[in-house]
Coordinates of C-alpha atoms in Angstrom, one line a residue:
Chain A
K165 CA 104.9 114.1 123.0
Q166 CA 105.9 111.2 120.8
E167 CA 109.5 111.2 119.8
V168 CA 111.0 108.7 117.3
T169 CA 114.7 108.0 117.1
Q170 CA 116.6 105.9 114.6
I171 CA 120.0 104.5 115.1
P172 CA 122.4 104.5 113.4
A173 CA 122.1 107.7 111.4
A174 CA 124.3 106.4 108.7
L175 CA 125.6 103.0 107.8
S176 CA 128.0 101.8 105.1
V177 CA 128.5 98.1 104.5
P178 CA 129.8 95.7 101.8
E179 CA 127.4 93.8 99.7
G180 CA 126.0 90.6 101.2
E181 CA 125.9 91.6 104.8
N182 CA 122.8 91.2 107.0
L183 CA 121.7 94.4 108.5
V184 CA 119.6 95.6 111.4
L185 CA 118.2 99.1 111.5
N186 CA 116.7 100.4 114.8
C187 CA 113.7 102.6 115.6
S188 CA 112.7 103.6 119.1
F189 CA 109.7 105.6 120.2
T190 CA 108.8 107.2 123.5
D191 CA 105.0 106.6 123.7
S192 CA 104.0 103.0 123.4
A193 CA 100.3 103.9 122.7
I194 CA 100.7 103.6 119.0
Y195 CA 98.3 102.1 116.4
N196 CA 100.7 101.0 113.7
L197 CA 104.3 101.4 112.7
Q198 CA 105.5 101.8 109.1
W199 CA 108.9 101.5 107.5
F200 CA 109.7 103.5 104.4
R201 CA 112.5 103.8 101.9
Q202 CA 113.5 107.1 100.3
D203 CA 115.9 107.4 97.4
P204 CA 117.7 110.7 96.9
G205 CA 115.4 113.4 95.6
K206 CA 112.5 111.1 95.5
G207 CA 109.3 110.4 97.5
L208 CA 108.7 107.7 100.1
T209 CA 108.1 104.1 99.3
S210 CA 106.3 102.0 101.8
L211 CA 108.2 98.8 102.8
L212 CA 106.3 97.3 105.6
L213 CA 103.3 98.2 107.9
I214 CA 103.1 96.5 111.2
Q215 CA 99.7 96.8 113.0
S216 CA 99.7 97.2 116.7
S217 CA 98.5 93.7 117.3
Q218 CA 101.3 92.2 115.2
R219 CA 104.9 91.5 116.2
E220 CA 106.5 91.3 112.8
Q221 CA 106.0 91.5 109.1
T222 CA 108.0 90.1 106.3
S223 CA 108.5 91.0 102.6
G224 CA 111.2 89.3 100.6
R225 CA 114.5 90.0 102.2
L226 CA 113.0 92.5 104.7
N227 CA 111.6 91.6 108.1
A228 CA 110.3 94.2 110.6
S229 CA 109.5 93.5 114.2
L230 CA 107.6 95.5 116.7
D231 CA 107.8 95.5 120.5
K232 CA 105.4 98.1 121.8
S233 CA 106.2 97.5 125.5
S234 CA 109.8 98.4 125.0
G235 CA 109.1 101.1 122.4
R236 CA 111.2 99.5 119.7
S237 CA 111.1 98.3 116.1
T238 CA 113.8 96.8 114.0
L239 CA 114.2 96.4 110.3
Y240 CA 116.2 93.4 109.2
I241 CA 117.7 93.4 105.7
A242 CA 119.1 90.0 104.6
A243 CA 121.9 89.7 102.1
S244 CA 122.2 93.4 101.4
Q245 CA 122.7 94.6 97.8
P246 CA 123.9 97.9 96.3
G247 CA 120.3 98.6 95.2
D248 CA 119.3 98.7 98.9
S249 CA 121.2 102.0 99.2
A250 CA 118.7 104.6 100.4
T251 CA 117.5 106.3 103.5
Y252 CA 115.2 104.2 105.6
L253 CA 112.5 105.9 107.7
C254 CA 110.3 104.5 110.4
A255 CA 107.0 106.3 111.4
V256 CA 104.5 105.6 114.2
Y257 CA 100.8 106.1 114.0
G258 CA 98.6 108.1 116.1
K259 CA 99.4 111.1 114.0
L260 CA 102.2 109.9 111.8
I261 CA 105.5 110.8 113.5
F262 CA 108.7 110.1 111.6
G263 CA 112.2 109.3 112.7
T264 CA 115.1 111.2 111.1
G265 CA 116.1 108.1 109.2
T266 CA 119.1 105.8 108.6
R267 CA 121.1 106.5 105.5
L268 CA 122.4 103.2 104.1
Q269 CA 125.1 102.7 101.6
V270 CA 125.9 99.2 100.3
F271 CA 129.0 99.0 98.2
P272 CA 129.9 96.2 95.8
Chain B
N518 CA 95.8 104.2 89.1
A519 CA 98.1 107.2 89.2
G520 CA 98.3 107.0 93.0
V521 CA 99.2 110.3 94.7
T522 CA 100.2 113.1 92.4
Q523 CA 101.7 116.5 93.2
T524 CA 102.2 119.7 91.2
P525 CA 104.5 121.5 90.7
K526 CA 107.7 119.5 91.1
F527 CA 109.8 122.5 91.6
Q528 CA 108.9 126.1 92.6
V529 CA 110.9 129.3 93.4
L530 CA 109.0 132.1 95.2
K531 CA 110.0 135.5 96.5
T532 CA 109.3 136.4 100.1
G533 CA 105.6 137.5 100.4
Q534 CA 104.3 135.7 97.4
S535 CA 101.5 133.3 97.7
M536 CA 101.0 130.0 96.0
T537 CA 99.1 126.7 96.1
L538 CA 100.7 123.3 96.1
Q539 CA 98.4 120.8 94.5
C540 CA 97.8 117.2 95.6
A541 CA 95.4 114.6 94.2
Q542 CA 94.8 110.9 94.7
D543 CA 92.6 108.5 92.8
M544 CA 92.4 105.7 95.4
N545 CA 89.3 107.0 97.1
H546 CA 91.2 107.4 100.3
E547 CA 89.5 109.3 103.2
Y548 CA 92.7 110.4 104.9
M549 CA 95.1 112.9 103.3
S550 CA 98.0 114.9 104.8
W551 CA 100.8 117.3 104.1
Y552 CA 104.4 117.0 105.4
R553 CA 107.5 119.0 105.0
Q554 CA 111.0 117.5 105.0
D555 CA 114.0 119.5 106.2
P556 CA 117.6 118.3 106.6
G557 CA 118.1 116.9 110.1
M558 CA 114.4 117.4 111.0
G559 CA 112.8 114.4 109.3
L560 CA 109.3 114.7 108.0
R561 CA 106.8 116.9 110.0
L562 CA 103.1 116.9 109.7
I563 CA 101.6 120.3 108.6
H564 CA 97.9 119.6 108.1
Y565 CA 95.7 116.6 107.6
S566 CA 92.2 115.7 106.7
V567 CA 90.0 112.7 107.5
G568 CA 87.5 113.4 104.8
A569 CA 85.9 116.0 102.6
G570 CA 85.1 119.1 104.6
I571 CA 87.2 118.1 107.6
T572 CA 90.7 119.4 108.2
D573 CA 93.0 119.7 111.3
Q574 CA 96.4 121.0 112.2
G575 CA 99.5 118.9 112.5
E576 CA 102.8 119.6 114.2
V577 CA 103.8 122.7 112.1
P578 CA 100.7 124.4 110.7
N579 CA 101.7 128.1 110.9
G580 CA 101.9 129.9 107.6
Y581 CA 99.8 127.2 105.8
N582 CA 96.2 126.8 104.9
V583 CA 94.3 123.7 103.6
S584 CA 90.8 122.8 102.4
R585 CA 89.2 119.6 101.4
S586 CA 86.2 120.2 99.1
T587 CA 86.5 116.8 97.4
T588 CA 87.8 113.4 98.4
E589 CA 90.4 113.5 95.7
D590 CA 92.1 116.9 96.2
F591 CA 93.9 118.4 99.2
P592 CA 95.7 121.7 98.2
L593 CA 98.2 123.4 100.5
R594 CA 98.2 127.2 100.4
L595 CA 101.1 129.5 101.4
L596 CA 99.5 132.9 101.9
S597 CA 102.8 134.9 102.3
A598 CA 105.9 132.8 101.6
A599 CA 108.9 133.1 104.0
P600 CA 112.4 131.8 103.6
S601 CA 111.7 129.4 106.5
Q602 CA 109.2 127.7 104.3
T603 CA 112.0 126.5 101.9
S604 CA 111.6 122.8 102.1
V605 CA 110.4 119.7 100.3
Y606 CA 106.7 119.1 100.6
F607 CA 105.1 115.7 100.5
C608 CA 101.4 114.8 100.3
A609 CA 100.1 111.4 101.4
S610 CA 96.9 109.5 101.5
A611 CA 95.5 106.5 103.3
R612 CA 92.3 104.6 104.0
A613 CA 90.8 105.6 107.3
G614 CA 88.9 103.3 109.7
R615 CA 90.3 101.7 112.9
G616 CA 93.0 104.3 112.8
I617 CA 95.0 105.3 109.8
N618 CA 96.1 102.6 107.4
E619 CA 99.1 102.4 105.2
Q620 CA 100.0 105.8 103.8
F621 CA 101.0 106.4 100.2
F622 CA 103.2 109.3 99.3
G623 CA 103.4 111.6 96.3
P624 CA 106.8 112.4 94.7
G625 CA 107.2 115.8 96.4
T626 CA 107.4 119.5 95.6
R627 CA 110.7 121.2 96.1
L628 CA 110.0 124.8 97.2
T629 CA 112.6 127.6 97.5
V630 CA 111.7 131.0 98.9
L631 CA 114.2 133.8 98.3

């Protein structure tokens, strides 16, 4: 059974720091991996989708990498801003299995 | 495009009542799914569909029914609500083909069962 773990569970940093969020999964036989952002009381917003044949994807200040052999993905956030405060979720495809998320707070 | 829409946004039920959560998408996506989100549990897949007339169970299907009579709609039915079904419910859709592609989520329905 696929299990997805995200570390850390919560993170509080000052504005301007570069951040790394971690996602690990137990079964490397995945199709794709997707990172989402969820604001309090809101739905999920897709950030990046990495296909199984890719090793990374970039969008603006966000960069996500995928290492299937080690069962890991990282989300790198450059020059963090207070508007980045949210919960970040990773999910792996076969059936979409979610991690429990990293709750990020960026303070001015 | 409206994307994925869900109604209602909030609902309070009494134990034993039934109701249907509505989900619709206007992107002509083949794949649609329902998740529930509970504190400390993350999002868990309830049911999914890969096209009209085709549905299958996810991780936590008990107590829920679905049908997919059209590409656009994928309602979730609670036949006899229980307090354990208090949760936030999300519907999502995606293109299918070579696996499931990027999923788009609705805004959620917050359900409380008393």
